[in-house]
XYZ file of C-alpha atoms in Angstrom:
665
model
C -33.377 -14.369 -50.543
C -30.892 -14.369 -47.935
C -30.395 -10.359 -48.340
C -34.015 -9.939 -48.029
C -34.059 -11.933 -44.591
C -31.058 -9.593 -43.595
C -32.920 -6.980 -44.101
C -36.099 -7.569 -43.060
C -34.098 -8.812 -39.810
C -32.014 -5.859 -39.582
C -35.313 -3.308 -39.721
C -37.058 -5.828 -37.655
C -34.603 -5.304 -34.891
C -34.097 -0.838 -35.758
C -38.185 -1.134 -34.707
C -37.859 -2.859 -31.817
C -34.713 -1.240 -30.718
C -36.651 2.191 -30.650
C -39.346 0.437 -28.362
C -36.575 -1.113 -26.178
C -35.028 2.817 -25.885
C -38.505 4.304 -24.859
C -39.031 1.364 -22.389
C -35.938 1.522 -20.724
C -34.400 4.812 -20.997
C -33.401 5.050 -17.155
C -31.184 1.944 -18.343
C -29.896 3.426 -21.215
C -28.780 7.100 -19.606
C -27.338 5.278 -16.406
C -25.058 2.675 -18.909
C -24.135 6.469 -21.123
C -23.254 8.033 -17.898
C -20.440 5.066 -17.047
C -19.192 4.886 -20.242
C -18.850 8.812 -20.312
C -17.502 8.738 -16.683
C -15.160 5.639 -17.782
C -14.063 7.831 -20.560
C -13.352 11.282 -18.643
C -11.377 9.534 -16.066
C -9.016 7.786 -18.477
C -8.610 11.203 -20.213
C -7.789 13.132 -17.226
C -5.684 9.985 -15.933
C -3.745 10.336 -19.608
C -2.789 13.880 -19.920
C 0.637 15.254 -19.293
C -1.546 18.289 -17.900
C -2.937 16.706 -15.564
C 0.376 14.193 -14.802
C 2.249 17.305 -13.859
C 0.554 19.283 -11.864
C 1.577 16.543 -8.772
C 4.631 13.350 -8.634
C 2.251 12.036 -6.651
C -0.202 11.773 -9.757
C 1.703 9.985 -11.634
C -0.156 6.798 -9.470
C -3.966 8.281 -10.593
C -2.892 6.300 -14.045
C -2.555 2.186 -12.143
C -5.244 2.905 -9.568
C -7.164 4.138 -11.853
C -6.526 1.104 -13.613
C -7.433 -0.936 -11.133
C -10.942 0.861 -10.357
C -11.920 0.810 -13.838
C -11.880 -3.391 -13.726
C -14.252 -2.691 -10.510
C -16.673 -0.116 -12.827
C -16.548 -2.840 -15.683
C -17.750 -5.515 -13.200
C -20.304 -2.804 -12.149
C -21.408 -1.961 -15.647
C -20.916 -5.832 -16.972
C -23.045 -6.780 -13.967
C -26.110 -4.321 -14.909
C -26.043 -4.607 -19.078
C -26.232 -8.875 -17.863
C -28.993 -7.920 -15.652
C -31.130 -5.859 -18.019
C -30.497 -8.000 -20.525
C -31.633 -11.167 -19.094
C -34.480 -8.846 -17.675
C -35.529 -7.571 -20.982
C -35.394 -11.026 -22.817
C -37.307 -12.436 -19.951
C -39.750 -10.105 -20.734
C -40.234 -10.506 -24.438
C -39.986 -14.414 -23.807
C -43.256 -15.011 -25.057
C -42.697 -12.261 -28.306
C -39.692 -14.794 -28.979
C -41.100 -17.894 -28.920
C -43.788 -16.735 -31.420
C -41.485 -15.834 -34.113
C -40.001 -19.807 -33.657
C -43.919 -20.672 -33.742
C -44.125 -18.666 -36.845
C -41.374 -20.558 -38.733
C -38.440 -18.235 -37.975
C -35.015 -20.375 -36.366
C -34.022 -20.052 -33.018
C -30.863 -18.573 -34.816
C -31.858 -16.095 -35.965
C -33.906 -15.287 -32.894
C -30.781 -14.931 -31.344
C -29.126 -12.479 -33.718
C -32.506 -10.592 -33.658
C -31.627 -10.411 -30.080
C -27.810 -9.754 -30.069
C -28.957 -6.767 -32.690
C -31.328 -5.250 -30.501
C -28.863 -5.241 -27.640
C -25.834 -3.863 -29.850
C -28.075 -1.136 -31.394
C -28.487 0.069 -27.704
C -24.900 -0.369 -26.436
C -23.627 1.865 -29.759
C -26.176 4.433 -29.247
C -24.646 5.010 -25.549
C -21.109 4.180 -26.762
C -21.362 7.172 -29.390
C -23.339 9.448 -26.852
C -20.962 8.840 -23.611
C -17.843 10.368 -26.132
C -18.591 13.948 -25.820
C -20.791 13.610 -22.548
C -17.341 12.358 -21.165
C -15.514 14.573 -22.813
C -17.545 17.219 -20.848
C -17.266 15.367 -17.679
C -13.607 14.741 -17.926
C -12.858 18.887 -18.007
C -15.082 18.791 -14.797
C -13.291 16.333 -13.404
C -9.769 18.491 -13.617
C -11.568 20.918 -12.429
C -12.689 18.992 -9.411
C -8.388 17.975 -9.661
C -6.956 21.915 -9.948
C -9.089 23.030 -6.843
C -8.927 19.778 -4.043
C -4.763 20.426 -5.061
C -4.927 24.785 -4.940
C -3.736 25.311 -8.622
C -5.036 28.792 -9.541
C -5.127 27.783 -13.543
C -7.661 25.858 -15.582
C -6.768 22.842 -16.876
C -8.500 21.448 -20.812
C -7.824 18.308 -21.438
C -7.618 17.175 -25.083
C -9.674 14.272 -26.521
C -7.519 11.275 -26.284
C -7.635 8.740 -29.045
C -5.668 6.300 -26.723
C -9.395 7.073 -23.815
C -11.489 6.550 -26.897
C -9.532 3.172 -28.002
C -10.107 1.940 -24.431
C -13.445 2.541 -24.203
C -13.689 0.758 -27.599
C -12.446 -2.235 -25.787
C -14.583 -2.128 -22.016
C -17.796 -1.975 -24.601
C -16.685 -4.613 -26.661
C -15.657 -7.341 -23.810
C -18.708 -6.206 -21.601
C -21.156 -6.614 -24.669
C -19.158 -9.754 -25.611
C -19.273 -11.312 -22.247
C -23.237 -10.831 -21.635
C -24.472 -11.371 -25.493
C -22.303 -14.822 -25.190
C -23.789 -15.498 -21.685
C -27.322 -14.734 -23.316
C -26.059 -16.943 -26.762
C -25.593 -19.925 -23.848
C -28.927 -19.936 -22.371
C -31.153 -19.412 -25.965
C -28.846 -22.387 -27.219
C -30.317 -24.576 -24.170
C -34.214 -23.735 -24.196
C -36.902 -24.980 -26.339
C -40.441 -23.105 -28.133
C -42.073 -23.884 -24.445
C -39.281 -22.724 -22.722
C -39.236 -19.413 -24.220
C -43.146 -19.453 -24.245
C -43.157 -19.740 -20.114
C -39.916 -18.044 -19.665
C -40.977 -15.487 -17.588
C -43.169 -17.469 -14.935
C -41.155 -20.436 -14.324
C -38.603 -18.057 -11.501
C -42.124 -17.079 -9.400
C -41.904 -19.043 -7.153
C -40.896 -19.222 -3.231
C -37.071 -19.905 -2.789
C -38.001 -21.874 0.290
C -40.390 -24.073 0.746
C -39.398 -24.779 4.722
C -40.648 -22.055 6.565
C -38.452 -23.330 9.385
C -35.878 -24.027 7.449
C -35.711 -19.937 6.028
C -35.702 -19.112 9.842
C -32.981 -20.801 10.632
C -31.110 -19.115 7.624
C -32.339 -15.678 8.698
C -30.791 -15.910 12.129
C -27.662 -17.754 11.286
C -27.284 -14.888 8.784
C -27.848 -12.383 11.412
C -25.492 -13.966 14.078
C -22.820 -14.157 10.525
C -23.503 -10.423 10.252
C -22.925 -9.115 13.838
C -20.253 -11.336 13.951
C -18.675 -10.100 10.779
C -19.372 -5.994 12.136
C -17.868 -7.089 15.690
C -14.524 -8.829 14.170
C -14.327 -5.380 12.133
C -14.135 -3.346 14.937
C -11.647 -5.075 16.956
C -9.264 -5.060 14.593
C -10.115 -0.475 13.785
C -7.978 0.466 16.233
C -4.634 1.903 16.987
C -3.172 -1.878 18.949
C -4.318 -3.388 16.438
C -4.708 -2.018 13.188
C -0.712 -1.941 12.168
C -0.380 -5.613 13.144
C 0.861 -8.002 10.316
C -2.263 -10.198 11.004
C -5.215 -7.584 10.916
C -5.579 -7.112 7.121
C -6.112 -11.438 6.880
C -8.498 -10.936 9.977
C -10.113 -7.544 7.961
C -10.915 -9.822 4.751
C -12.686 -13.188 6.695
C -14.468 -9.995 8.216
C -16.277 -8.033 4.649
C -16.149 -12.258 3.445
C -18.387 -12.764 6.556
C -20.333 -9.539 5.714
C -20.780 -10.359 2.034
C -21.972 -14.064 3.147
C -24.491 -12.665 5.561
C -26.229 -10.259 3.487
C -27.559 -12.564 0.825
C -28.238 -14.449 3.461
C -30.644 -12.010 5.393
C -31.855 -10.424 1.459
C -33.079 -13.618 0.538
C -35.326 -14.628 3.658
C -35.836 -11.488 5.406
C -38.771 -10.338 2.075
C -40.309 -13.623 2.910
C -40.113 -13.399 6.844
C -41.567 -9.982 7.198
C -44.465 -11.030 3.862
C -45.717 -14.074 6.758
C -45.618 -11.681 9.725
C -47.623 -8.627 7.476
C -49.871 -11.459 6.521
C -51.001 -12.843 9.663
C -51.860 -9.624 11.172
C -56.010 -9.052 9.663
C -55.262 -5.433 11.385
C -52.374 -4.562 8.926
C -53.263 -6.387 6.059
C -56.643 -5.497 5.687
C -55.710 -1.573 6.751
C -56.188 1.025 3.590
C -54.415 -1.249 0.218
C -51.998 -2.981 2.617
C -53.035 -5.964 1.282
C -52.421 -5.142 -2.084
C -49.240 -3.670 -1.911
C -47.948 -6.613 0.365
C -49.172 -9.092 -2.769
C -47.576 -7.455 -5.045
C -44.388 -7.309 -3.452
C -44.366 -10.964 -2.516
C -44.238 -11.931 -6.055
C -41.345 -9.206 -6.532
C -39.781 -10.873 -3.049
C -39.844 -14.743 -4.442
C -37.812 -13.121 -7.997
C -35.296 -10.765 -6.506
C -34.009 -12.434 -3.305
C -30.085 -12.829 -5.112
C -30.593 -9.279 -6.621
C -31.857 -7.417 -3.538
C -28.798 -9.342 -1.710
C -26.124 -7.499 -4.316
C -27.869 -4.510 -4.720
C -27.474 -4.395 -0.769
C -23.934 -5.006 -1.378
C -23.083 -2.475 -4.333
C -25.314 0.317 -1.837
C -22.899 -1.341 1.117
C -19.386 -0.211 -1.125
C -20.929 3.236 -2.327
C -21.491 4.356 1.163
C -18.204 3.353 2.340
C -16.344 4.902 -0.623
C -18.607 8.661 0.091
C -17.430 7.685 3.792
C -13.653 6.887 3.167
C -13.699 10.100 0.736
C -14.705 12.695 3.405
C -12.467 11.117 6.268
C -9.538 11.548 3.204
C -10.426 14.841 2.746
C -10.923 15.588 7.259
C -7.663 14.400 7.712
C -5.656 16.155 5.305
C -4.715 19.185 7.433
C -3.519 16.599 10.344
C -1.621 14.996 7.998
C 0.356 17.738 6.733
C 1.020 19.089 10.151
C 2.276 15.579 11.411
C 4.297 14.929 8.385
C 5.852 18.701 7.628
C 5.027 21.057 10.504
C 8.429 23.102 9.153
C 9.350 24.389 6.082
C 12.997 22.378 6.608
C 13.685 19.070 8.212
C 16.417 17.436 8.033
C 17.664 14.726 10.326
C 21.214 12.818 10.587
C 22.711 9.733 12.785
C 25.843 8.736 11.509
C 28.722 9.689 13.835
C 30.478 11.874 13.917
C 27.967 14.115 12.780
C 28.018 16.048 10.157
C 27.398 19.816 9.728
C 24.114 21.779 8.477
C 25.388 24.517 6.672
C 25.611 23.408 2.965
C 22.324 22.404 3.338
C 21.704 26.250 5.079
C 23.545 27.298 1.660
C 21.574 25.729 -0.844
C 18.015 26.695 0.909
C 19.686 30.718 1.441
C 19.778 30.392 -2.610
C 16.017 30.570 -3.361
C 14.191 31.369 -0.131
C 14.721 34.080 2.546
C 15.611 31.951 5.560
C 13.469 33.740 8.948
C 15.160 30.977 10.973
C 16.871 28.308 11.417
C 17.238 25.624 15.364
C 19.352 22.385 15.325
C 18.449 20.370 18.011
C 19.789 17.030 19.196
C 18.008 13.578 20.175
C 20.407 12.199 23.676
C 19.512 8.531 24.312
C 18.558 7.055 27.873
C 19.625 3.680 27.922
C 17.279 2.276 30.186
C 14.341 2.180 28.000
C 11.942 2.434 30.801
C 9.128 4.221 28.040
C 10.007 2.298 25.318
C 8.950 -1.042 26.789
C 5.510 0.558 26.129
C 6.050 1.546 22.396
C 6.815 -1.606 21.292
C 10.604 -1.663 22.085
C 11.945 -3.985 19.627
C 13.527 -1.510 16.895
C 14.682 0.484 19.513
C 17.168 0.324 22.568
C 16.640 3.862 24.105
C 13.931 6.234 25.156
C 14.890 9.711 23.001
C 14.977 12.659 24.960
C 15.010 16.307 24.294
C 16.070 19.058 26.530
C 12.963 21.545 27.754
C 14.753 24.638 25.639
C 15.251 23.105 22.583
C 11.509 22.388 22.794
C 10.021 25.262 23.478
C 12.571 26.822 20.199
C 10.236 24.689 18.124
C 6.663 25.622 19.782
C 7.594 29.410 19.643
C 8.601 28.703 15.584
C 5.133 26.987 15.183
C 3.585 30.093 17.758
C 2.338 27.807 20.634
C 2.688 27.908 24.160
C 5.634 26.910 25.552
C 6.309 24.796 28.348
C 7.099 24.362 31.568
C 8.634 21.946 33.833
C 10.053 21.717 37.447
C 13.379 20.366 38.726
C 11.464 16.645 39.057
C 9.218 16.791 36.296
C 9.284 15.459 32.654
C 6.679 15.403 29.345
C 6.283 13.218 27.027
C 5.481 14.283 23.533
C 3.730 11.357 21.599
C 1.192 11.288 18.966
C -2.267 11.525 18.920
C -3.132 7.642 18.415
C -0.796 6.512 21.064
C -2.354 8.617 23.742
C -3.464 5.246 24.979
C 0.252 4.169 25.628
C 0.686 6.681 28.285
C -2.707 7.056 29.774
C -3.764 5.437 33.075
C -0.132 3.630 32.922
C 1.023 3.783 36.215
C 4.732 2.850 35.545
C 5.616 5.628 33.697
C 3.935 8.086 36.207
C 8.052 8.457 38.005
C 11.357 7.409 35.832
C 14.843 6.887 37.798
C 16.748 9.828 35.207
C 20.138 11.154 36.400
C 19.974 9.167 40.006
C 17.095 11.141 40.659
C 13.009 10.479 40.546
C 11.334 12.859 37.373
C 7.262 12.664 37.782
C 5.269 12.858 34.772
C 4.026 16.050 34.427
C 1.635 15.284 31.427
C 1.606 14.788 27.684
C 1.406 16.602 24.447
C 0.444 15.289 21.378
C -0.212 19.265 18.916
C 3.284 19.222 18.617
C 4.389 16.077 18.028
C 5.479 14.922 14.191
C 6.746 12.267 12.890
C 10.197 13.202 11.944
C 10.741 14.711 15.515
C 12.946 11.845 16.356
C 13.612 8.769 13.652
C 11.865 6.262 16.346
C 8.960 7.728 15.106
C 6.967 6.914 18.731
C 7.949 10.172 21.406
C 10.624 11.712 22.878
C 10.908 12.148 26.558
C 11.401 16.327 27.541
C 13.422 17.009 30.262
C 14.792 20.036 31.953
C 18.545 20.777 30.391
C 20.497 19.949 33.098
C 19.429 16.261 32.863
C 21.053 15.831 29.270
C 24.403 16.347 30.008
C 26.161 13.246 30.723
C 23.375 11.765 27.483
C 25.481 10.068 24.249
C 23.572 11.934 21.326
C 21.375 9.935 18.971
C 21.086 12.125 16.402
C 20.881 15.751 15.227
C 18.214 17.962 13.406
C 18.188 21.088 12.024
C 15.078 22.637 11.243
C 14.878 25.839 8.648
C 12.041 28.199 8.592
C 11.237 30.222 5.377
C 9.951 33.319 3.940
C 7.965 32.017 1.625
C 6.694 28.715 1.106
C 8.328 25.974 -0.165
C 7.848 23.637 -2.971
C 9.201 20.300 -4.537
C 11.695 21.713 -6.176
C 13.968 22.769 -3.033
C 13.490 18.674 -2.034
C 14.915 17.755 -5.761
C 17.778 20.546 -5.232
C 18.982 18.904 -2.131
C 18.605 15.739 -3.212
C 20.763 16.362 -6.002
C 23.428 18.867 -4.753
C 23.522 17.006 -1.297
C 23.915 13.628 -2.320
C 26.830 12.843 -0.445
C 25.741 13.886 2.656
C 22.844 12.355 2.488
C 24.762 8.813 1.409
C 26.870 6.565 3.228
C 28.816 3.847 2.162
C 27.567 -0.393 2.831
C 29.515 -3.129 3.583
C 29.421 -4.193 0.086
C 30.922 -0.837 -0.659
C 28.142 0.820 -2.384
C 26.945 4.591 -1.951
C 23.199 4.038 -0.406
C 21.257 7.687 -0.359
C 19.193 7.947 2.358
C 16.606 10.601 0.809
C 13.868 10.051 3.529
C 16.576 12.068 5.514
C 14.873 15.439 3.865
C 11.775 16.486 4.208
C 10.066 19.440 2.643
C 7.141 21.293 3.649
C 6.025 22.283 -0.411
C 6.641 18.340 -1.610
C 3.757 17.213 1.818
C 1.291 19.477 0.714
C 1.250 18.169 -3.239
C 1.523 14.947 -2.110
C -1.384 15.369 0.158
C -3.168 17.630 -2.420
C -2.834 15.129 -4.759
C -3.991 12.113 -3.231
C -6.527 14.136 -1.741
C -7.501 14.317 -5.254
C -7.367 11.603 -6.480
C -9.497 9.232 -3.410
C -12.361 11.884 -3.869
C -12.444 11.858 -7.290
C -11.721 8.280 -7.663
C -14.492 7.220 -4.203
C -17.468 9.331 -5.921
C -16.837 7.704 -9.267
C -17.679 4.236 -8.216
C -19.913 5.332 -5.533
C -22.184 7.475 -8.298
C -21.491 4.130 -10.943
C -22.780 1.616 -7.682
C -25.589 3.813 -6.807
C -27.108 4.052 -10.481
C -26.292 0.874 -11.359
C -28.750 -0.379 -8.429
C -31.100 3.002 -9.470
C -31.746 1.809 -12.968
C -32.504 -2.598 -12.089
C -34.742 -1.347 -9.544
C -36.456 1.183 -12.032
C -36.625 -1.125 -15.066
C -38.146 -3.891 -12.605
C -40.368 -1.183 -11.649
C -41.295 0.295 -15.283
C -42.162 -3.257 -16.257
C -43.834 -4.289 -13.595
C -46.498 -0.984 -14.606
C -46.684 -2.940 -18.069
C -47.274 -6.489 -16.737
C -49.782 -6.351 -14.332
C -51.183 -3.665 -15.519
C -54.849 -5.033 -15.095
C -54.409 -4.660 -11.454
C -54.106 -1.378 -11.328
C -57.231 -0.857 -13.485
C -58.563 -3.541 -11.221
C -58.686 -0.499 -8.393
C -59.805 1.901 -10.838
C -62.638 -0.043 -11.606
C -63.468 -0.602 -7.565
C -63.888 2.869 -7.473
C -60.292 4.123 -6.273
C -59.272 7.548 -7.653
C -55.889 8.350 -9.284
C -54.884 10.576 -6.066
C -55.628 6.565 -3.718
C -53.962 5.177 -6.591
C -50.546 6.874 -6.814
C -50.320 7.169 -3.025
C -50.240 3.250 -3.383
C -47.978 3.281 -6.344
C -45.785 5.122 -4.291
C -46.019 2.797 -1.344
C -45.384 0.084 -3.450
C -42.212 1.851 -4.575
C -41.077 2.802 -1.131
C -40.853 -0.519 -0.027
C -38.836 -1.661 -3.302
C -36.006 0.573 -2.911
C -36.225 0.500 0.980
C -35.411 -3.211 1.102
C -32.000 -2.849 0.093
C -31.152 -0.319 1.636
C -31.644 -0.889 5.678
C -29.111 -3.356 6.359
C -26.282 -1.589 4.101
C -27.056 1.568 5.409
C -26.515 0.041 8.825
C -24.044 -1.949 8.010
C -21.625 1.207 7.004
C -22.137 2.822 9.755
C -20.742 0.393 12.350
C -18.083 0.150 9.382
C -17.433 3.873 10.086
C -17.805 4.005 13.654
C -15.439 1.877 14.040
C -12.765 3.041 10.914
C -13.378 6.317 13.211
C -11.250 4.600 16.404
C -8.350 5.328 13.486
C -9.159 8.796 12.596
C -10.206 10.594 15.241
C -7.153 11.505 16.305
C -6.531 14.015 13.183
C -9.847 14.879 12.303
C -11.824 18.339 13.919
C -13.646 15.862 16.752
C -14.555 12.465 18.155
C -17.499 12.443 16.598
C -17.083 13.949 12.870
C -17.929 10.708 11.566
C -21.444 11.427 12.893
C -21.489 14.355 10.365
C -19.822 12.693 7.080
C -21.884 9.765 7.352
C -25.539 12.367 7.520
C -23.355 14.271 5.065
C -23.023 11.078 2.842
C -26.413 9.360 3.312
C -28.085 12.593 2.137
C -25.497 12.577 -1.209
C -26.898 9.030 -1.194
C -30.038 9.545 -1.321
C -30.357 12.598 -3.198
C -28.693 10.480 -6.011
C -30.707 7.286 -4.923
C -34.357 9.784 -4.861
C -33.380 11.096 -8.597
C -34.118 6.944 -9.929
C -37.141 6.429 -7.631
C -38.603 9.975 -8.742
C -38.787 9.114 -12.271
C -39.569 5.572 -11.710
C -43.154 6.576 -9.777
C -42.956 9.980 -12.229
C -42.811 6.593 -15.278
C -44.972 4.901 -13.066
C -47.284 6.909 -13.035
C -47.773 7.945 -17.306
C -47.340 3.934 -18.110
C -50.310 3.306 -15.804
C -52.186 6.177 -17.079
C -52.096 5.539 -21.290
C -52.444 1.629 -20.296
C -55.890 2.954 -18.723
């Protein structure tokens, strides 16, 4: 008898699953793509061929593990929300089963089986689709790394096993939460479950208005706090991270507060205006959205958070790609750069010989950095770590400029120049205290400053260099010695490894404990920096796009299933409009307006917040971008990408909505 019951229960579950797949096709597609992307990135990260592309790609797997945790939470939220929504929609059906004598445990089993069947369909589809996605991801990485070959990502059983674990964890958490809720419900709860949340969140308009105003103030304060820490003066300070985390926490609270109150306030305002309320189909759209706003205020907050995070990911990916060229030029403009600051200074001939074994050397330049003990300028550059101003003579500086095909510098006998990084120009501009300095008993006037020729290891101070005519360095002590090598061929990371291996005795020093300390940072090879920057750009671009797509898809899916459910749940409203003489053209226009409102509410505050946060971040990165307004191009381009994906969900929802209305008419 029990076998017959299980067979009947199984047939019922399969039948309901087929019906649910039809009703929630968008949901099935989204979780299939989500699982496919998780598998694709696991396959890429676990591929030995990808890891061998760059020494930095070894961290790709570690970064991806953290990212997958975020994605799992998002997918878990999506599945939990959809499962809860499906349960709410079918609660009367389950209550009817119980009235017919089916026990609550068996109803719960039926629901569990249905959700697992849908999940297994998505899991089965995600394996071949994820395999195809992995080839596409590897192609993006190879293109970003500028490698002239194609990598084939094999289907790794370990990655499939990880996907299966993620699947089990997600569904275990979701179904346990659902079973816990079912166990507390009675037959009455089942029959009226879809009605219990249809009430105003705030009974008092005064309380609602106060919360809205406080949320807006908190949101503005959080963005101002974020902006105050996103500048070159404060960004590097230890407490900055604490301030930024505080700003984000305040913004999250603000978003939920605004989402919980804004829709209700707007509805109240619109319903009071007769001109707006009774114009065309506005009353129908407002009333329809009113029922949705009462039950989705918390959901709107969550969706706004997901949209904000997706926009930030897209914008950060663009900025990371935008600073690519500038980062290379700031870190390694020359093929080989060696520094020695341990006196007596070593002979650089051994370095030259090692490079000469594999490369054609076009030119070598050796230059010293001198100490100016008065540190007249260092006082404005955080002098706690350095007790002198770094000085370079004009002739050495001009040799370096010629090597980079830059215009040389000319100085009069009473002039000097400062070379510094772009981010620290504000230390010089308008600083009257350094317009004239004392040097070798003579006043030198500041001719100007230069940023294009500066690079991070130009001096070990990493902040600035004072350029003076040659005669002023004759009596100064040398603080460090540099070697620059220009090669005909492009350098590779293997050269840096060879130097570190063969010349470790030159790169080391003996500590007070008698141990040898090898200072590998004293050698910088351009090929290594390019590879590392390529790898970082590839990782950030692919992972940010991965996160953004999952988040936008989750938002689109939740709004889609809500809307498509309304098409069936409130079909009598649309039938009534048709009976009143509303033609299909006007009816579909009303549906479009209704969907625009529903899809638009979570976007507004997120877009505003993301723009303000990006504009603040531009204060830090603008020195490395092509122009000060490049971030506007990134913002518009990424907004277009977002609305492209978001629009696909809107169009799919609109088509499904029309189909459901037509079927029921």
